[in-house]
Tab-separated table of C-alpha atoms and ligand atoms in Angstrom:
chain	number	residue	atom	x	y	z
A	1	UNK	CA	44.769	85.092	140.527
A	2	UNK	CA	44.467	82.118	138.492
A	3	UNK	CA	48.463	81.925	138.366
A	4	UNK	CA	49.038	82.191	141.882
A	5	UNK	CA	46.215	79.341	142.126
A	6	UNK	CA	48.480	77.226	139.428
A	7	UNK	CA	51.286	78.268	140.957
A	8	UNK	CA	50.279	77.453	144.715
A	9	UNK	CA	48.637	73.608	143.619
A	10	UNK	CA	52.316	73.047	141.655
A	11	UNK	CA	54.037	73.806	144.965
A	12	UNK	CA	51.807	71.642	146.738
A	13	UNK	CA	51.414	74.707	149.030
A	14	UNK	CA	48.576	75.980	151.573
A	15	UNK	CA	47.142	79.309	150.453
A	16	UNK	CA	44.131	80.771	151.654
A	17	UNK	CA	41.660	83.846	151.028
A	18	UNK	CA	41.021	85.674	154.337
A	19	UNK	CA	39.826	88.779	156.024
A	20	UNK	CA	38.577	91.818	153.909
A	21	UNK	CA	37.945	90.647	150.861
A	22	UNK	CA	36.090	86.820	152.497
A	23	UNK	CA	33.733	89.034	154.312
A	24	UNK	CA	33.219	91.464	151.246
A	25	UNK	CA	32.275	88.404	149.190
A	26	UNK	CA	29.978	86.950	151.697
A	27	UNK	CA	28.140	90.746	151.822
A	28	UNK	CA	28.339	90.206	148.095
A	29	UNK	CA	30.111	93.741	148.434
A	30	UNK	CA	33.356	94.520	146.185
A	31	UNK	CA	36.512	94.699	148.270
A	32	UNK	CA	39.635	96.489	147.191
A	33	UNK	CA	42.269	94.464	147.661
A	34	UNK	CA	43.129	90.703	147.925
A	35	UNK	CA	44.612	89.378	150.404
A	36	UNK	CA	46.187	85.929	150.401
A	37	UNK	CA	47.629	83.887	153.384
A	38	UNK	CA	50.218	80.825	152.706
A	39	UNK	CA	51.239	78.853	155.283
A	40	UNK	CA	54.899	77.568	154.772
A	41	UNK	CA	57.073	79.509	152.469
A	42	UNK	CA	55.514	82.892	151.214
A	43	UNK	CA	59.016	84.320	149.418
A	44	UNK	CA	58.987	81.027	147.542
A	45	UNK	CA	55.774	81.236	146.689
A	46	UNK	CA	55.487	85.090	145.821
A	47	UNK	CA	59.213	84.813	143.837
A	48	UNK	CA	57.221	81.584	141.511
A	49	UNK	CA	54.255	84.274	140.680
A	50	UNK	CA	56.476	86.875	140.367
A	51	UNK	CA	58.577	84.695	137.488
A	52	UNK	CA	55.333	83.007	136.506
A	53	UNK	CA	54.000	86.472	135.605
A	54	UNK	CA	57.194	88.247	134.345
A	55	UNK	CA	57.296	90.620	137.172
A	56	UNK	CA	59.420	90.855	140.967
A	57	UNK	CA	58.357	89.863	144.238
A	58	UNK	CA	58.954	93.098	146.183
A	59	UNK	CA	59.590	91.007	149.840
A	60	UNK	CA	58.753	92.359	153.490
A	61	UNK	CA	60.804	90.172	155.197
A	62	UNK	CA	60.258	92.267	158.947
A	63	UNK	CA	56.357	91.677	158.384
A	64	UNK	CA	56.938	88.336	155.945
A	65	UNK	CA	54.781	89.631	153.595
A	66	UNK	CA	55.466	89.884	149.765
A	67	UNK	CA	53.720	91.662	147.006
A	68	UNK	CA	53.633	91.115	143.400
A	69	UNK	CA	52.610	93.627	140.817
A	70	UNK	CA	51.604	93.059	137.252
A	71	UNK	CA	49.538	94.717	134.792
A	72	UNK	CA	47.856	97.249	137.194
A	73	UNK	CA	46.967	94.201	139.593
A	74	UNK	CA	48.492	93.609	142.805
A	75	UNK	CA	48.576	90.487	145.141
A	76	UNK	CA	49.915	90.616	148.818
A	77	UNK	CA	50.500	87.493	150.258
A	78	UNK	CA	51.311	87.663	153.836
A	79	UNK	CA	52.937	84.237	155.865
A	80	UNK	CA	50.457	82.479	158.335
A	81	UNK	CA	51.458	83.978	161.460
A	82	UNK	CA	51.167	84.666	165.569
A	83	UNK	CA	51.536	87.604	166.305
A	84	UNK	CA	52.446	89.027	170.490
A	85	UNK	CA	52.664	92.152	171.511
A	86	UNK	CA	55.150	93.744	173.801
A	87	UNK	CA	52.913	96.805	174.955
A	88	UNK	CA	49.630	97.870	174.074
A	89	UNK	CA	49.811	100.498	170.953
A	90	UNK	CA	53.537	98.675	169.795
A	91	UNK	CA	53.708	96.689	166.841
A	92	UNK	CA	53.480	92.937	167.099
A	93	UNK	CA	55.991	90.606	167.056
A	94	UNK	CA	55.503	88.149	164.303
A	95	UNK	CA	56.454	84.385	164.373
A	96	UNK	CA	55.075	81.283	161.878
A	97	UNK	CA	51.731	79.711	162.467
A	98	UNK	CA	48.787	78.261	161.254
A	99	UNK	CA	45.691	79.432	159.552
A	100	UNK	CA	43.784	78.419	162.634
A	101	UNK	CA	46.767	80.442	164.708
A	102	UNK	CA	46.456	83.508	162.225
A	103	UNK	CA	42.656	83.804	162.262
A	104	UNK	CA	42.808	83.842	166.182
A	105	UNK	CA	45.062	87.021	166.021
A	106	UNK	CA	42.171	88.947	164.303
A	107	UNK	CA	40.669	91.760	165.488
A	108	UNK	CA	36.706	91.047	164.756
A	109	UNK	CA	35.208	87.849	164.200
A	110	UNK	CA	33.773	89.334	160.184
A	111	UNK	CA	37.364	89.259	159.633
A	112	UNK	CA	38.757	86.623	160.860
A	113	UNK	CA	37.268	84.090	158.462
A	114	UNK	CA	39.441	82.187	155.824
A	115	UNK	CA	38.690	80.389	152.229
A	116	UNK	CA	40.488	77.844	151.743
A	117	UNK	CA	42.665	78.479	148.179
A	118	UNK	CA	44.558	75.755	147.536
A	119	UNK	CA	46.295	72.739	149.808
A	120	UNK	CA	44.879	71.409	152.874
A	121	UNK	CA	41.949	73.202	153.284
A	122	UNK	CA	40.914	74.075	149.884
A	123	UNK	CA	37.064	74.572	149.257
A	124	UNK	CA	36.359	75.140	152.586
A	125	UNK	CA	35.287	78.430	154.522
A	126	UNK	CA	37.282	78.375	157.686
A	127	UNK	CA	35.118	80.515	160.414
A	128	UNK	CA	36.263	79.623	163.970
A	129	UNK	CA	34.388	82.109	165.671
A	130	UNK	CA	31.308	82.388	164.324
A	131	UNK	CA	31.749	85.467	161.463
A	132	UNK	CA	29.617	84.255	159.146
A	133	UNK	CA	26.457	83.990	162.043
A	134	UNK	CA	27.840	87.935	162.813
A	135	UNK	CA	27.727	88.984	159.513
A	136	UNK	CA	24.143	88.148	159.083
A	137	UNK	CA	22.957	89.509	162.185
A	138	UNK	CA	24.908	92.503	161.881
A	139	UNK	CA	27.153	92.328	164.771
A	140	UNK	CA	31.396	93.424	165.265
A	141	UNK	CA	32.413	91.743	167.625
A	142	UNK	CA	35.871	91.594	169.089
A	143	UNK	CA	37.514	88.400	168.969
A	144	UNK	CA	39.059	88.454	172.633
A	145	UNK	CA	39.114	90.331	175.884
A	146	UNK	CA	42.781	91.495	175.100
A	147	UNK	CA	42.193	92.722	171.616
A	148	UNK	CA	41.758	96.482	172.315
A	149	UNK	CA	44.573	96.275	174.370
A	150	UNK	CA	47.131	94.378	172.044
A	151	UNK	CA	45.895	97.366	169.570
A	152	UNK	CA	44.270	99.822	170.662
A	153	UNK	CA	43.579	100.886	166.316
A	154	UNK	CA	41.154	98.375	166.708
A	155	UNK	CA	38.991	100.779	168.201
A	156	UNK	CA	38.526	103.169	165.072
A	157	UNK	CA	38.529	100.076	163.181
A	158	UNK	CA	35.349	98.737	164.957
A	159	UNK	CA	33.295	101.959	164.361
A	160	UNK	CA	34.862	101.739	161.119
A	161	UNK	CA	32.984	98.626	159.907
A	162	UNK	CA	30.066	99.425	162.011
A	163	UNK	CA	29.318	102.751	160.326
A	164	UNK	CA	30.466	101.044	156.699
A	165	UNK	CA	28.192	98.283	157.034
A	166	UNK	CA	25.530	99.742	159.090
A	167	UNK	CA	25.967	97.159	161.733
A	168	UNK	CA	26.136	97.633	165.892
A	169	UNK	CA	29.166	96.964	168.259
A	170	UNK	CA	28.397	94.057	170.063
A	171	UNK	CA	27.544	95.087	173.631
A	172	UNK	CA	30.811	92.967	175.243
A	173	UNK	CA	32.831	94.700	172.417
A	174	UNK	CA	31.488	98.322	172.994
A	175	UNK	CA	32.515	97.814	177.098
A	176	UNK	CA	35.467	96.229	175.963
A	177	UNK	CA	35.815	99.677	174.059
A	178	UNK	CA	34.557	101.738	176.380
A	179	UNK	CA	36.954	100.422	178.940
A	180	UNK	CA	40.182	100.581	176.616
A	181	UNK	CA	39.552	104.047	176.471
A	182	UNK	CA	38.976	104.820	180.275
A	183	UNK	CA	42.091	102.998	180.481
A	184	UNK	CA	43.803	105.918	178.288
A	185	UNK	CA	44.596	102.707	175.776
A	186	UNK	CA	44.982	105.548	172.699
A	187	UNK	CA	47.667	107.460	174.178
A	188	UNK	CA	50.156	104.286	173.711
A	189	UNK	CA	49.435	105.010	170.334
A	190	UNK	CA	51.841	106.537	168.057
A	191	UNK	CA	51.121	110.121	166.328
A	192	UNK	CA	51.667	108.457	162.572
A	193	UNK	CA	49.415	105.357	163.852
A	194	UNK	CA	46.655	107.208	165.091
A	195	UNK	CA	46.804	109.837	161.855
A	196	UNK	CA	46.416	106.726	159.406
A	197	UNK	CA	43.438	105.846	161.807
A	198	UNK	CA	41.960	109.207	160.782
A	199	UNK	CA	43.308	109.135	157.060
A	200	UNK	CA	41.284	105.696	156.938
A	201	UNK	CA	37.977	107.248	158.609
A	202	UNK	CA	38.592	109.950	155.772
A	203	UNK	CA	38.244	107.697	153.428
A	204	UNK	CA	35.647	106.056	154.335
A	205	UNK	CA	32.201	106.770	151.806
A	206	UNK	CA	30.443	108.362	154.392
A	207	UNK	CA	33.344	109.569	157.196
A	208	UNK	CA	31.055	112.517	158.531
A	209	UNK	CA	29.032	109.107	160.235
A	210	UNK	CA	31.774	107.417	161.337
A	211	UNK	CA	33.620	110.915	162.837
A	212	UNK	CA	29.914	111.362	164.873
A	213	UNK	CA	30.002	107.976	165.695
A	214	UNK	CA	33.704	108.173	167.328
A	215	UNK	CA	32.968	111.766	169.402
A	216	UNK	CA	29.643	109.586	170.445
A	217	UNK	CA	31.638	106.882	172.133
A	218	UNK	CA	34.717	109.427	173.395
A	219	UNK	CA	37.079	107.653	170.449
A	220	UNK	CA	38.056	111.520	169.603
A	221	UNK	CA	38.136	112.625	173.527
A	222	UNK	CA	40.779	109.782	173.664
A	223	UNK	CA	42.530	110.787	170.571
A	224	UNK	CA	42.795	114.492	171.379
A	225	UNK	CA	40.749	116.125	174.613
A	226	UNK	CA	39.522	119.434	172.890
A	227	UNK	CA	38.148	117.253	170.135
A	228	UNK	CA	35.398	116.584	173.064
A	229	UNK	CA	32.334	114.633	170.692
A	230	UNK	CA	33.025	116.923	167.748
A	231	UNK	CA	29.022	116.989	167.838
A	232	UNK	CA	29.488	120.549	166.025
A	233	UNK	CA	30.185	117.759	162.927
A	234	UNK	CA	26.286	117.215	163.348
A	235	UNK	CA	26.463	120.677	160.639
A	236	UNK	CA	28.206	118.753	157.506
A	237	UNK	CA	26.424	117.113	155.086
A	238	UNK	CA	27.025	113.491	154.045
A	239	UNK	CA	29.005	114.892	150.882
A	240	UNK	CA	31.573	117.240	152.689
A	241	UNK	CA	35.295	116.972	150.896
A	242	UNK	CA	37.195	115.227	153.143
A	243	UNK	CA	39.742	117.440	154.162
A	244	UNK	CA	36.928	119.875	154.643
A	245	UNK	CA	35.512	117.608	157.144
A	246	UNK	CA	39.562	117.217	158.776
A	247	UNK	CA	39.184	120.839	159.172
A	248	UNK	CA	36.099	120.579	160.485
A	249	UNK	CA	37.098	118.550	163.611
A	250	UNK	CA	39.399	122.126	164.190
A	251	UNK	CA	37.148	124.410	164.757
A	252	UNK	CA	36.730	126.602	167.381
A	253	UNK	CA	40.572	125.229	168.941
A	254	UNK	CA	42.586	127.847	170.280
A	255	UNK	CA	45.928	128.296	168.863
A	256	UNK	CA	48.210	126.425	171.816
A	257	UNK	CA	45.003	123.816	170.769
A	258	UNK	CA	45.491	123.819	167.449
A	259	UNK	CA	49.161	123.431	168.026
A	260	UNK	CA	48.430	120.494	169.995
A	261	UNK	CA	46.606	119.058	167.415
A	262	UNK	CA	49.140	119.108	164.604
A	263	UNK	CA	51.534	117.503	167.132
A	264	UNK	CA	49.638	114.524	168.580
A	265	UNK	CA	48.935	113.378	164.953
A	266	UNK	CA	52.129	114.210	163.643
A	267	UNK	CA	50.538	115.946	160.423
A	268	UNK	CA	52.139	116.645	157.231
A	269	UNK	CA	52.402	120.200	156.061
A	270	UNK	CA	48.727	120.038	154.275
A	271	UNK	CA	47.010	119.099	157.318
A	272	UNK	CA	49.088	121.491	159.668
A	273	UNK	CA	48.028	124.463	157.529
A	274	UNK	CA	44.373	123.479	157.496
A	275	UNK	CA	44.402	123.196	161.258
A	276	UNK	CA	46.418	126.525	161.598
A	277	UNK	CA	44.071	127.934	158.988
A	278	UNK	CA	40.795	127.150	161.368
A	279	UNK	CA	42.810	128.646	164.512
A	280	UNK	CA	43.109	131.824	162.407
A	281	UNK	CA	39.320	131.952	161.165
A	282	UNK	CA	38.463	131.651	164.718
A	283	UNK	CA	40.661	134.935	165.701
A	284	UNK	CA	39.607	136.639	162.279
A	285	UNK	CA	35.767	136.358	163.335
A	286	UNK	CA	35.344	139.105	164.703
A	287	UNK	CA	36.519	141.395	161.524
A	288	UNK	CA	34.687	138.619	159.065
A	289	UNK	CA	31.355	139.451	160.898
A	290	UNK	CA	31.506	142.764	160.384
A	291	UNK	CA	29.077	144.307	157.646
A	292	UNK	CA	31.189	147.037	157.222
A	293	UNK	CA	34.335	145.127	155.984
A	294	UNK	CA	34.820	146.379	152.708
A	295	UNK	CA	35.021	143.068	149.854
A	296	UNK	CA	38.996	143.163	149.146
A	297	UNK	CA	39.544	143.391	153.166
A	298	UNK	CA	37.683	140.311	153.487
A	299	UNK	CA	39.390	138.924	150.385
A	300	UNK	CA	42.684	140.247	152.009
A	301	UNK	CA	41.819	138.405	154.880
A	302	UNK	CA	40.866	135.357	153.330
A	303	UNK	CA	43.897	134.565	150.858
A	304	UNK	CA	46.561	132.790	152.764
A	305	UNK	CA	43.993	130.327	154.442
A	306	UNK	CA	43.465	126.823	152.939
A	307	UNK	CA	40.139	126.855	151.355
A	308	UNK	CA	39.615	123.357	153.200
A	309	UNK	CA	39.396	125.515	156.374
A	310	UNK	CA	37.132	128.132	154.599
A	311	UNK	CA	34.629	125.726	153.192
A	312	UNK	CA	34.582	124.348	157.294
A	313	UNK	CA	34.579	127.561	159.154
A	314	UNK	CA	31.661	128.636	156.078
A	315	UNK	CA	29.587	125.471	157.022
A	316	UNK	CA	29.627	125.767	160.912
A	317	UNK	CA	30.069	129.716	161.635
A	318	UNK	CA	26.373	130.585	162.837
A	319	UNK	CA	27.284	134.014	161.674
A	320	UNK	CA	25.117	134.627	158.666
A	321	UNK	CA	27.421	137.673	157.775
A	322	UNK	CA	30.739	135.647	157.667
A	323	UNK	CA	29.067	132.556	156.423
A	324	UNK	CA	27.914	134.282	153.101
A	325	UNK	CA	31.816	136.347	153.318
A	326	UNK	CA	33.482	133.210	152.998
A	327	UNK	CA	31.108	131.390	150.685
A	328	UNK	CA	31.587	134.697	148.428
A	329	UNK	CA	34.796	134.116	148.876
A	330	UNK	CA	34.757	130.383	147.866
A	331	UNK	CA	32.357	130.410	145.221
A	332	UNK	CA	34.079	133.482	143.345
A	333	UNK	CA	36.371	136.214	144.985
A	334	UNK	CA	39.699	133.968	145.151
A	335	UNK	CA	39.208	133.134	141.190
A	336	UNK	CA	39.319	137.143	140.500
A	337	UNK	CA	42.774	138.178	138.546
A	338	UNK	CA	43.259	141.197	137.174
A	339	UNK	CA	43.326	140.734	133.161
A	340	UNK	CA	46.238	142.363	132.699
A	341	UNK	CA	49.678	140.726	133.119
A	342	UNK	CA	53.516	141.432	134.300
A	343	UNK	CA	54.359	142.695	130.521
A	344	UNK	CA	51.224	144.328	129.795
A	345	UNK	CA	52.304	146.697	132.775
A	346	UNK	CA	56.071	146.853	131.615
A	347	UNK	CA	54.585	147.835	128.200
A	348	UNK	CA	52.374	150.547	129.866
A	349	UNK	CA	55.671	151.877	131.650
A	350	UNK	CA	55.578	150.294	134.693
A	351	UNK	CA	59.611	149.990	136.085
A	352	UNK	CA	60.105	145.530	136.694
A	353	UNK	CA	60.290	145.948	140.760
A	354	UNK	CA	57.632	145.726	143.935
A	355	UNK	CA	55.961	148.220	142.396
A	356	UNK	CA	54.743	146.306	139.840
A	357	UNK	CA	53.197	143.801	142.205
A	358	UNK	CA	51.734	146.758	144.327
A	359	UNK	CA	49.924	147.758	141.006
A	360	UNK	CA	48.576	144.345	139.926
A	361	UNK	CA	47.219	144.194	143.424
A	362	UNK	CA	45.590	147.266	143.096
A	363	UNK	CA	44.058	146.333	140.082
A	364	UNK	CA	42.581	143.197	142.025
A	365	UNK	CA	41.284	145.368	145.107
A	366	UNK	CA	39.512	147.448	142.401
A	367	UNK	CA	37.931	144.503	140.798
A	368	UNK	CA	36.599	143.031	144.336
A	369	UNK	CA	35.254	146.410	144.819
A	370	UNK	CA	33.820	146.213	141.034
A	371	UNK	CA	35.144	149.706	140.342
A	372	UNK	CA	37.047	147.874	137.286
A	373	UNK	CA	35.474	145.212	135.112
A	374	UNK	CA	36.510	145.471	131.390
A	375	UNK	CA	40.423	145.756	130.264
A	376	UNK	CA	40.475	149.171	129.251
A	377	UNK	CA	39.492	150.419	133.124
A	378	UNK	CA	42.441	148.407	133.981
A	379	UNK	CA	45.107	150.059	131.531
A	380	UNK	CA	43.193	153.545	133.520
A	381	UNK	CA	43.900	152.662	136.586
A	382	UNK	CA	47.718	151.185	135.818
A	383	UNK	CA	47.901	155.087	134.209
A	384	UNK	CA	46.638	156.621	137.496
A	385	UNK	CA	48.735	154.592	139.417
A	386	UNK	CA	51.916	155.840	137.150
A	387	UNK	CA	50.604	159.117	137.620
A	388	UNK	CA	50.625	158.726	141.629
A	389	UNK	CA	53.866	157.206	141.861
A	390	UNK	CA	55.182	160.125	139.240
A	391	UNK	CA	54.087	162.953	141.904
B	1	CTP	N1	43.687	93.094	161.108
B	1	CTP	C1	43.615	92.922	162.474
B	1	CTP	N2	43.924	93.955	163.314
B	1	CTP	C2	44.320	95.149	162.801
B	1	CTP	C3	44.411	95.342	161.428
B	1	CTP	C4	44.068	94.288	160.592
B	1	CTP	O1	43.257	91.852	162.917
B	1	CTP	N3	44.622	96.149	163.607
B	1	CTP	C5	43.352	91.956	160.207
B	1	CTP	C6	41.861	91.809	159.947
B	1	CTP	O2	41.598	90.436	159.872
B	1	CTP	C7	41.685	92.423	158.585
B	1	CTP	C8	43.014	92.150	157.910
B	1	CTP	O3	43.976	92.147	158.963
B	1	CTP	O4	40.611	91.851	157.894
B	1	CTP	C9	43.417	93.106	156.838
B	1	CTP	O5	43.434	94.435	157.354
B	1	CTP	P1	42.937	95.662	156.486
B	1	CTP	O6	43.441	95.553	155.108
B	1	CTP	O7	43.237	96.885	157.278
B	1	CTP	O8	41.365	95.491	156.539
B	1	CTP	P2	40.303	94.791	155.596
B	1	CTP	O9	39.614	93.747	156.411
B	1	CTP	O10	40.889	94.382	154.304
B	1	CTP	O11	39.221	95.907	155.488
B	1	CTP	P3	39.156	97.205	154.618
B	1	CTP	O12	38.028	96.913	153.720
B	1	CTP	O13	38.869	98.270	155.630
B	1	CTP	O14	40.492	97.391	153.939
């Protein structure tokens, strides 16, 4: 920091704190990242760090932003900008302007405050409309009428800071909201857009809130219909993993739902096989609730599903049955191997083949079952098995 400072004052040029980390500080809360605004020529200035430090600019020359690693630290220094937007849910179009100009294109008036670095403005907090007074009341507030409509992310991002912070949408900003969605403003969005919404809301430290929050206001509805308010959520506690909590948001979907799902967000393999794995708890219900399954059917049934979608299905079935099958399974059963190995079996005579697999599996049902435990009632049962397969 203190080079880019040097750096910046030798250049004579205009460089300036802003968003995130401004209204972090002023919560005297720790913010991740820093994020610095020049106006005038960012490359320069990013390429004079870069050398400065003994590193490379890595340049975004579509967005005009550059970055700058060193040591583990990382600076991104974006160019003072206006930004327009073709249709709502596109990408802006990005042209030069001023801090004042670049602060107006904000979406919430917490984040659209700027310290002055270096240059024209330095020392001073720049806060055209009104953060700071927002921040201590406890308000997000959208900085124009248009804002939900030039991007329509802004939506999860408001609940976003309001669950984070424990503030309240501003009532004009929650009708503003409101209407955005009536207006079907989140199906302009782009599958990979709306998925980094979600990834972000996952990330959050408490996401189960925020996800609530979101069905609440019809931010899920809008996202994808059988998500309805997700109230069954209302079931996870504060600490649920979260892709646990992703699966969550899955459950009870039909398959052609599920389906749906994976497509409208686009999702990588992981998530696609969660979401898949809740369609198939839903149809394996039935068998899971039945006393009678024996514990390697269950464990047969169990195996190929993510255990993301086990530890959801587990926390909202209202079957007691299937709720202590799969936290049995969880907890334990999927950890159980038999002890003896490939070439402990080719030693006991066992021909290299599918049989071989056949027989460690057999070992493993009789373990579930506990009619094996110790390594000699293994070697037993691989000699039975010879035996069978002999006659
Ligand atoms: N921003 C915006 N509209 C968006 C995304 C971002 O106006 N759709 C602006 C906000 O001023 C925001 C800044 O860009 O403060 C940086 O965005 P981001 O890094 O996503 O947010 P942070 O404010 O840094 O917050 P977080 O702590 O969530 O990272």
């Amino acid at each position: 920091m203190n080079v880019t400072l040097s750096e910046a004052r030798r250049r004579k040029a205009h460089l300036y704190l802003v968003g995130g980390p401004v209204r972090d500080l002023m919560l005297n809360r720790r913010s991740e990242d820093l994020d610095l605004v020049t106006e005038g020529d960012t490359e320069a200035l990013a390429m004079g760090v870069a050398q400065a430090v003994g590193s490379k600019a890595v340049l975004h020359r579509q967005f005009r932003t550059a970055t700058v690693k060193c040591e583990g630290a990382r600076l991104d220094l974006a160019m003072a900008r206006k930004e327009t937007y073709a249709r709502p849910g596109a990408l802006p179009t990005v042209t030069a302007g001023t801090i004042e100009e670049d602060l107006e294109r904000r979406d919430f008036t917490i984040n659209a405050m700027a310290l002055g670095l270096a240059g024209r403005q330095e020392g001073r907090l720049l806060d055209p409309s009104g953060g700071l007074t927002d921040l201590t009341e406890g308000v997000v507030r959208i900085l124009h009428r248009g804002s939900f409509e030039d991007d329509p992310t802004r939506i999860f991002r408001a609940i976003r800071y309001e669950q984070r912070l424990g503030f309240r949408l501003e009532s004009g900003t929650l009708s503003q909201l409101s209407d955005a969605l009536s207006a079907g403003m989140l199906a302009a969005v782009s599958p990979d857009r709306l998925r980094n919404e979600l990834q972000l809301i996952l990330a959050e430290d408490v996401p189960v809130r925020t996800l609530l929050r979101a069905g609440e206001l019809g931010v899920l509805h809008g996202l994808y219909a059988p998500l309805g308010q997700a109230d069954w959520l209302r079931e996870l506690d504060e600490e649920a993993e979260p892709l646990t909590l992703f699966a969550a948001l899955a459950f009870r979907m039909s398959q052609m739902e599920g389906q749906g799902f994976i497509a409208r967000l686009n999702m990588p393999t992981e998530w696609a096989e969660v979401v898949t794995g809740m369609v198939q708890l839903s149809s394996d219900a039935p068998r899971l609730k039945d006393p009678m399954l024996s514990p390697s059917g269950a464990f047969r049934t169990l195996e190929s599903c993510p255990i993301a979608s086990i530890n959801a299905f587990m926390l909202l079935t209202p079957s007691v049955v299937m709720r202590e099958r799969l936290a049995h399974y969880s907890e334990s059963q999927r950890f159980v191997q038999p002890l003896l190995r490939g070439g402990d079996l080719l030693a006991l005579g066992v021909p290299q083949g599918p049989q071989m697999g056949e027989i460690l599996r057999r070992i493993q049902d009789a373990r579930l079952e506990g009619e094996v435990t110790t390594l000699e009632e293994e070697r037993a049962l691989v000699l039975r098995c010879l035996a069978d397969l002999q006659a």
